Amino acid sequence: MAKTDGFRLKDMVAAPFTPFTADGEVNYNILDDYADYIVKTNFTGIFVNGTLGEGLSLTLLERKSLAEGWVRASRGRLQIIVHVGATCVRDSQELARHAEEIGATAIAGLSPSYYKPESEEILVETMSLIAGAAPNTPFYYYDINFFTGLYINIRKFMELAKARIPTLRGLKNSSREIPGSYDCTFVEECQVLVGTDVQYLSYLAHGISGVVVASYLGNLFDDMRRAYQTGDTAKALEHQNIAHKINNIRNKHGGGINVAKAMFKILTGLDAGPVRLPLRSLKADEFNAIRGDLVDAGLTDVSLPTDQ
């Protein structure tokens, strides 16, 4: 029996932004306050160096240092899931080994996406090398096909991978495809985590309660989950409608990580700085327009800790 058998992540996982200074360097000084905020808004874990965290725009040293920083800042209060996906398998292996060394709760990895695996079988072989570099740490496959351009039969992959990757515990699916995610729940001991902001209530209706979302949505999504699980579907729908309003404002202004990062500052009061090239940082008038829309919609308090 593998040491990871029976492991499951807790339901509420934040996808934090990587804080940058004005000149584009990683700002480690904010991590303590950021982790405190995440805890106070009912998250139980963080997904480090993922898409919202611009993980693939970071150097290996930065990714390692951030993983270490989040472990320290969490002070044992959060499960730490370190994303180790990269364009180079050996880089992913190095990140996986490091994550295990620093005591990460779990690791996750997307597929290399410049040179793509040509089949589910080759993807399994690739992921087995990455997961094998951290043999005592639970592994989750990260599927975000509209970014990677890798479109696979996800259930077939999970079934094949289960036989090859002893630490495989599940899937983080950000590919906006509910049927495929739901299909994976029929794979033995496969935990599915949803990675899309506007589909959570639909996933709850399919019995999928694990979620990885932007770090300004903790209270809202935790309230939605609790309402649904206690039978108050009307209240759960109210929370999902608020999430849609927030997402609609984000999409109105372009929908990118730069917009989401601006919304984080407006909604939480924490400044994670600009994005890093090749993403475009927003101009002051764009930031103010986003703020105006959130104020007009009455949404500026939805992300504050409940003790404020």
Short mmCIF file of C-alpha atoms in Angstrom, two decimals:
data_model
loop_
_atom_site.label_atom_id
_atom_site.label_comp_id
_atom_site.label_asym_id
_atom_site.label_seq_id
_atom_site.Cartn_x
_atom_site.Cartn_y
_atom_site.Cartn_z
CA MET A 1 0.00 0.00 0.00
CA ALA A 2 1.36 3.42 -0.98
CA LYS A 3 1.76 6.06 1.73
CA THR A 4 -0.67 8.27 -0.18
CA ASP A 5 -3.52 5.73 -0.31
CA GLY A 6 -6.79 7.20 0.93
CA PHE A 7 -5.53 10.79 0.84
CA ARG A 8 -7.97 13.56 -0.10
CA LEU A 9 -7.53 17.31 -0.20
CA LYS A 10 -9.97 19.45 1.75
CA ASP A 11 -12.60 21.20 -0.36
CA MET A 12 -11.64 24.90 -0.37
CA VAL A 13 -8.36 25.66 -2.17
CA ALA A 14 -7.16 29.16 -3.07
CA ALA A 15 -5.19 29.87 -6.24
CA PRO A 16 -3.02 32.78 -5.06
CA PHE A 17 -1.52 35.42 -7.30
CA THR A 18 2.25 35.74 -7.25
CA PRO A 19 3.02 39.14 -5.70
CA PHE A 20 5.38 41.27 -7.76
CA THR A 21 7.09 44.57 -7.06
CA ALA A 22 6.70 47.45 -9.52
CA ASP A 23 9.86 46.33 -11.33
CA GLY A 24 8.67 42.74 -11.71
CA GLU A 25 10.54 41.00 -8.90
CA VAL A 26 8.74 38.54 -6.63
CA ASN A 27 7.54 40.31 -3.48
CA TYR A 28 7.91 37.77 -0.69
CA ASN A 29 7.13 40.37 1.99
CA ILE A 30 3.37 40.17 1.44
CA LEU A 31 3.07 36.40 1.90
CA ASP A 32 2.39 36.47 5.65
CA ASP A 33 -0.50 38.93 5.30
CA TYR A 34 -1.74 37.10 2.20
CA ALA A 35 -1.77 33.74 3.99
CA ASP A 36 -3.60 35.29 6.95
CA TYR A 37 -6.26 36.64 4.58
CA ILE A 38 -6.66 33.25 2.89
CA VAL A 39 -7.18 31.54 6.23
CA LYS A 40 -9.66 34.18 7.41
CA THR A 41 -11.79 33.72 4.28
CA ASN A 42 -12.36 30.01 4.89
CA PHE A 43 -9.87 28.45 2.52
CA THR A 44 -8.22 25.24 3.68
CA GLY A 45 -5.43 25.03 1.10
CA ILE A 46 -3.47 26.91 -1.54
CA PHE A 47 -2.46 25.93 -5.07
CA VAL A 48 1.01 27.45 -5.43
CA ASN A 49 2.50 28.57 -8.77
CA GLY A 50 -0.58 27.78 -10.82
CA THR A 51 -2.13 29.70 -13.69
CA LEU A 52 -3.32 32.72 -11.69
CA GLY A 53 0.08 32.67 -9.99
CA GLU A 54 1.84 32.98 -13.38
CA GLY A 55 3.83 29.90 -12.48
CA LEU A 56 5.14 29.32 -15.99
CA SER A 57 6.53 32.89 -16.08
CA LEU A 58 8.68 32.19 -13.02
CA THR A 59 12.20 30.78 -12.92
CA LEU A 60 12.82 27.46 -11.20
CA LEU A 61 14.51 29.29 -8.33
CA GLU A 62 11.54 31.64 -7.95
CA ARG A 63 9.09 28.74 -7.97
CA LYS A 64 11.07 26.95 -5.28
CA SER A 65 11.42 30.09 -3.18
CA LEU A 66 7.70 30.83 -3.44
CA ALA A 67 6.81 27.29 -2.43
CA GLU A 68 9.08 27.64 0.60
CA GLY A 69 7.61 31.07 1.37
CA TRP A 70 4.04 29.81 1.28
CA VAL A 71 4.92 26.86 3.54
CA ARG A 72 6.40 29.28 6.08
CA ALA A 73 3.56 31.81 5.81
CA SER A 74 0.85 29.17 6.19
CA ARG A 75 2.29 28.07 9.56
CA GLY A 76 0.56 24.71 9.27
CA ARG A 77 -2.88 26.25 8.77
CA LEU A 78 -3.24 25.39 5.08
CA GLN A 79 -2.67 22.39 2.86
CA ILE A 80 0.06 23.34 0.37
CA ILE A 81 -0.37 22.00 -3.17
CA VAL A 82 2.66 22.89 -5.28
CA HIS A 83 2.16 23.04 -9.02
CA VAL A 84 5.23 21.55 -10.72
CA GLY A 85 4.13 21.55 -14.37
CA ALA A 86 6.62 22.93 -16.89
CA THR A 87 7.58 22.68 -20.55
CA CYS A 88 10.54 20.47 -19.57
CA VAL A 89 9.91 17.17 -17.78
CA ARG A 90 13.23 17.37 -15.94
CA ASP A 91 12.32 20.81 -14.60
CA SER A 92 9.06 19.33 -13.34
CA GLN A 93 10.95 16.49 -11.67
CA GLU A 94 13.26 18.97 -9.96
CA LEU A 95 10.29 20.97 -8.68
CA ALA A 96 8.54 17.80 -7.51
CA ARG A 97 11.59 16.64 -5.56
CA HIS A 98 11.88 20.06 -3.95
CA ALA A 99 8.19 20.15 -3.03
CA GLU A 100 8.53 16.82 -1.24
CA GLU A 101 11.67 18.01 0.56
CA ILE A 102 9.91 21.08 1.99
CA GLY A 103 6.90 19.08 3.16
CA ALA A 104 4.27 20.07 0.61
CA THR A 105 0.90 18.42 1.20
CA ALA A 106 0.57 17.44 -2.47
CA ILE A 107 1.88 18.27 -5.92
CA ALA A 108 0.04 18.85 -9.18
CA GLY A 109 1.24 18.99 -12.73
CA LEU A 110 -0.03 19.93 -16.15
CA SER A 111 1.44 18.38 -19.26
CA PRO A 112 4.30 19.88 -21.22
CA SER A 113 2.48 21.86 -23.88
CA TYR A 114 4.96 23.04 -26.51
CA TYR A 115 5.91 19.48 -27.38
CA LYS A 116 2.72 17.61 -26.55
CA PRO A 117 2.17 13.95 -25.69
CA GLU A 118 0.47 12.35 -28.70
CA SER A 119 -1.78 10.02 -26.72
CA GLU A 120 -3.15 9.27 -23.28
CA GLU A 121 -0.55 6.50 -22.97
CA ILE A 122 2.36 8.91 -23.59
CA LEU A 123 0.83 11.42 -21.19
CA VAL A 124 0.72 8.70 -18.51
CA GLU A 125 4.37 7.90 -19.15
CA THR A 126 5.23 11.59 -18.87
CA MET A 127 3.27 12.18 -15.68
CA SER A 128 4.68 9.01 -14.09
CA LEU A 129 8.18 10.45 -14.41
CA ILE A 130 7.10 13.69 -12.75
CA ALA A 131 5.09 12.09 -9.94
CA GLY A 132 7.84 9.53 -9.40
CA ALA A 133 10.26 12.28 -8.42
CA ALA A 134 8.15 12.78 -5.26
CA PRO A 135 7.31 9.17 -4.36
CA ASN A 136 5.79 9.98 -0.96
CA THR A 137 3.64 12.94 -2.00
CA PRO A 138 0.08 12.79 -3.37
CA PHE A 139 -0.10 13.76 -7.06
CA TYR A 140 -2.94 15.46 -8.93
CA TYR A 141 -3.09 15.85 -12.70
CA TYR A 142 -3.90 19.42 -13.79
CA ASP A 143 -6.06 19.64 -16.93
CA ILE A 144 -6.47 23.10 -18.46
CA ASN A 145 -6.78 22.24 -22.13
CA PHE A 146 -7.64 25.70 -23.47
CA PHE A 147 -4.18 26.83 -22.29
CA THR A 148 -2.14 23.72 -23.06
CA GLY A 149 -3.88 22.81 -26.32
CA LEU A 150 -3.85 19.19 -25.14
CA TYR A 151 -7.29 17.62 -25.58
CA ILE A 152 -7.53 14.08 -24.23
CA ASN A 153 -10.06 11.58 -22.98
CA ILE A 154 -9.56 12.50 -19.35
CA ARG A 155 -11.24 9.41 -17.89
CA LYS A 156 -9.12 7.13 -20.08
CA PHE A 157 -6.01 8.96 -18.89
CA MET A 158 -7.00 8.69 -15.23
CA GLU A 159 -7.76 4.97 -15.52
CA LEU A 160 -4.45 4.26 -17.26
CA ALA A 161 -2.54 6.52 -14.87
CA LYS A 162 -4.00 4.83 -11.81
CA ALA A 163 -2.17 1.65 -12.76
CA ARG A 164 1.15 3.44 -13.38
CA ILE A 165 1.28 6.24 -10.79
CA PRO A 166 0.90 4.92 -7.23
CA THR A 167 0.68 8.44 -5.76
CA LEU A 168 -2.10 9.60 -8.12
CA ARG A 169 -4.99 10.90 -6.03
CA GLY A 170 -7.07 12.86 -8.51
CA LEU A 171 -7.55 15.67 -10.94
CA LYS A 172 -7.72 19.46 -10.92
CA ASN A 173 -9.91 20.19 -13.93
CA SER A 174 -10.03 23.78 -15.16
CA SER A 175 -11.15 22.79 -18.67
CA ARG A 176 -14.79 23.86 -18.20
CA GLU A 177 -16.11 20.43 -19.18
CA ILE A 178 -18.46 19.10 -16.54
CA PRO A 179 -19.22 15.73 -18.22
CA GLY A 180 -15.53 14.83 -18.43
CA SER A 181 -14.91 15.79 -14.83
CA TYR A 182 -17.97 13.89 -13.64
CA ASP A 183 -16.88 10.84 -15.62
CA CYS A 184 -13.66 10.78 -13.60
CA THR A 185 -15.58 10.39 -10.35
CA PHE A 186 -16.25 6.81 -11.46
CA VAL A 187 -12.51 6.08 -11.43
CA GLU A 188 -11.76 4.43 -8.10
CA GLU A 189 -10.51 6.89 -5.45
CA CYS A 190 -10.20 9.75 -7.96
CA GLN A 191 -10.84 13.10 -6.27
CA VAL A 192 -11.96 15.78 -8.73
CA LEU A 193 -11.34 19.45 -7.96
CA VAL A 194 -13.09 22.04 -10.11
CA GLY A 195 -11.00 24.98 -11.27
CA THR A 196 -13.63 27.26 -12.82
CA ASP A 197 -15.34 30.13 -11.00
CA VAL A 198 -18.73 30.06 -12.69
CA GLN A 199 -19.56 26.34 -12.63
CA TYR A 200 -19.21 25.44 -8.97
CA LEU A 201 -22.91 25.03 -8.22
CA SER A 202 -23.26 22.71 -11.22
CA TYR A 203 -20.35 20.66 -9.93
CA LEU A 204 -21.91 20.50 -6.47
CA ALA A 205 -25.02 19.05 -8.10
CA HIS A 206 -22.76 16.34 -9.55
CA GLY A 207 -21.34 15.52 -6.11
CA ILE A 208 -18.05 17.36 -6.67
CA SER A 209 -17.30 19.71 -3.78
CA GLY A 210 -13.56 20.33 -4.11
CA VAL A 211 -12.73 23.67 -5.73
CA VAL A 212 -9.64 25.70 -6.63
CA VAL A 213 -10.54 29.36 -7.20
CA ALA A 214 -9.18 32.89 -7.13
CA SER A 215 -8.17 33.90 -3.64
CA TYR A 216 -10.82 36.64 -3.39
CA LEU A 217 -13.67 34.10 -3.61
CA GLY A 218 -13.20 32.12 -0.41
CA ASN A 219 -16.17 33.32 1.65
CA LEU A 220 -18.50 33.26 -1.33
CA PHE A 221 -17.67 29.72 -2.41
CA ASP A 222 -17.58 28.33 1.11
CA ASP A 223 -21.03 29.81 1.74
CA MET A 224 -22.26 28.34 -1.55
CA ARG A 225 -20.96 24.89 -0.64
CA ARG A 226 -22.45 24.97 2.85
CA ALA A 227 -25.82 26.19 1.58
CA TYR A 228 -26.03 23.48 -1.06
CA GLN A 229 -24.92 20.71 1.29
CA THR A 230 -27.54 21.71 3.88
CA GLY A 231 -30.32 21.70 1.29
CA ASP A 232 -30.69 25.47 0.80
CA THR A 233 -30.36 25.43 -2.98
CA ALA A 234 -31.95 28.88 -3.33
CA LYS A 235 -29.25 30.43 -1.15
CA ALA A 236 -26.57 28.47 -3.01
CA LEU A 237 -27.90 29.89 -6.29
CA GLU A 238 -27.73 33.41 -4.86
CA HIS A 239 -24.03 32.89 -4.15
CA GLN A 240 -23.44 31.45 -7.63
CA ASN A 241 -25.18 34.48 -9.14
CA ILE A 242 -22.81 36.78 -7.26
CA ALA A 243 -19.88 34.78 -8.62
CA HIS A 244 -21.32 35.26 -12.13
CA LYS A 245 -21.55 39.02 -11.59
CA ILE A 246 -17.92 39.16 -10.52
CA ASN A 247 -16.89 37.04 -13.49
CA ASN A 248 -18.93 39.18 -15.89
CA ILE A 249 -17.11 42.30 -14.71
CA ARG A 250 -13.79 40.54 -15.16
CA ASN A 251 -14.75 39.49 -18.69
CA LYS A 252 -16.01 42.99 -19.53
CA HIS A 253 -12.49 44.28 -18.94
CA GLY A 254 -10.73 41.54 -20.88
CA GLY A 255 -10.92 38.56 -18.56
CA GLY A 256 -7.20 38.15 -18.10
CA ILE A 257 -5.03 37.51 -15.08
CA ASN A 258 -4.17 41.22 -15.07
CA VAL A 259 -7.85 42.02 -14.51
CA ALA A 260 -8.26 39.34 -11.84
CA LYS A 261 -5.20 40.67 -10.03
CA ALA A 262 -6.65 44.18 -10.07
CA MET A 263 -9.93 42.84 -8.69
CA PHE A 264 -7.99 41.13 -5.91
CA LYS A 265 -6.52 44.47 -4.83
CA ILE A 266 -9.90 46.23 -4.99
CA LEU A 267 -11.81 43.50 -3.16
CA THR A 268 -9.26 42.64 -0.46
CA GLY A 269 -7.09 45.71 0.04
CA LEU A 270 -3.96 43.60 -0.49
CA ASP A 271 -1.63 44.71 -3.27
CA ALA A 272 -0.05 41.82 -5.19
CA GLY A 273 1.44 44.25 -7.71
CA PRO A 274 1.42 44.03 -11.50
CA VAL A 275 1.61 41.00 -13.75
CA ARG A 276 4.84 39.93 -15.44
CA LEU A 277 5.49 40.12 -19.17
CA PRO A 278 4.36 38.74 -21.57
CA LEU A 279 1.11 39.59 -19.75
CA ARG A 280 0.17 43.27 -19.96
CA SER A 281 -0.13 45.37 -16.83
CA LEU A 282 -3.22 47.58 -16.61
CA LYS A 283 -3.17 51.35 -16.85
CA ALA A 284 -4.58 53.50 -14.05
CA ASP A 285 -7.75 54.35 -15.97
CA GLU A 286 -8.42 50.65 -16.61
CA PHE A 287 -7.97 49.86 -12.92
CA ASN A 288 -10.34 52.67 -11.96
CA ALA A 289 -12.96 51.44 -14.44
CA ILE A 290 -12.88 47.98 -12.86
CA ARG A 291 -13.19 49.51 -9.41
CA GLY A 292 -16.15 51.60 -10.59
CA ASP A 293 -17.99 48.57 -11.92
CA LEU A 294 -17.45 46.61 -8.69
CA VAL A 295 -18.68 49.57 -6.63
CA ASP A 296 -21.73 50.08 -8.86
CA ALA A 297 -22.59 46.38 -8.54
CA GLY A 298 -22.34 46.53 -4.75
CA LEU A 299 -19.66 43.85 -4.65
CA THR A 300 -16.83 45.53 -2.76
CA ASP A 301 -17.54 43.74 0.53
CA VAL A 302 -17.97 40.17 -0.72
CA SER A 303 -14.31 39.24 -0.27
CA LEU A 304 -13.63 40.71 3.16
CA PRO A 305 -12.99 38.38 6.11
CA THR A 306 -16.11 37.71 8.12
CA ASP A 307 -14.58 39.31 11.24
CA GLN A 308 -14.42 42.73 9.53
#
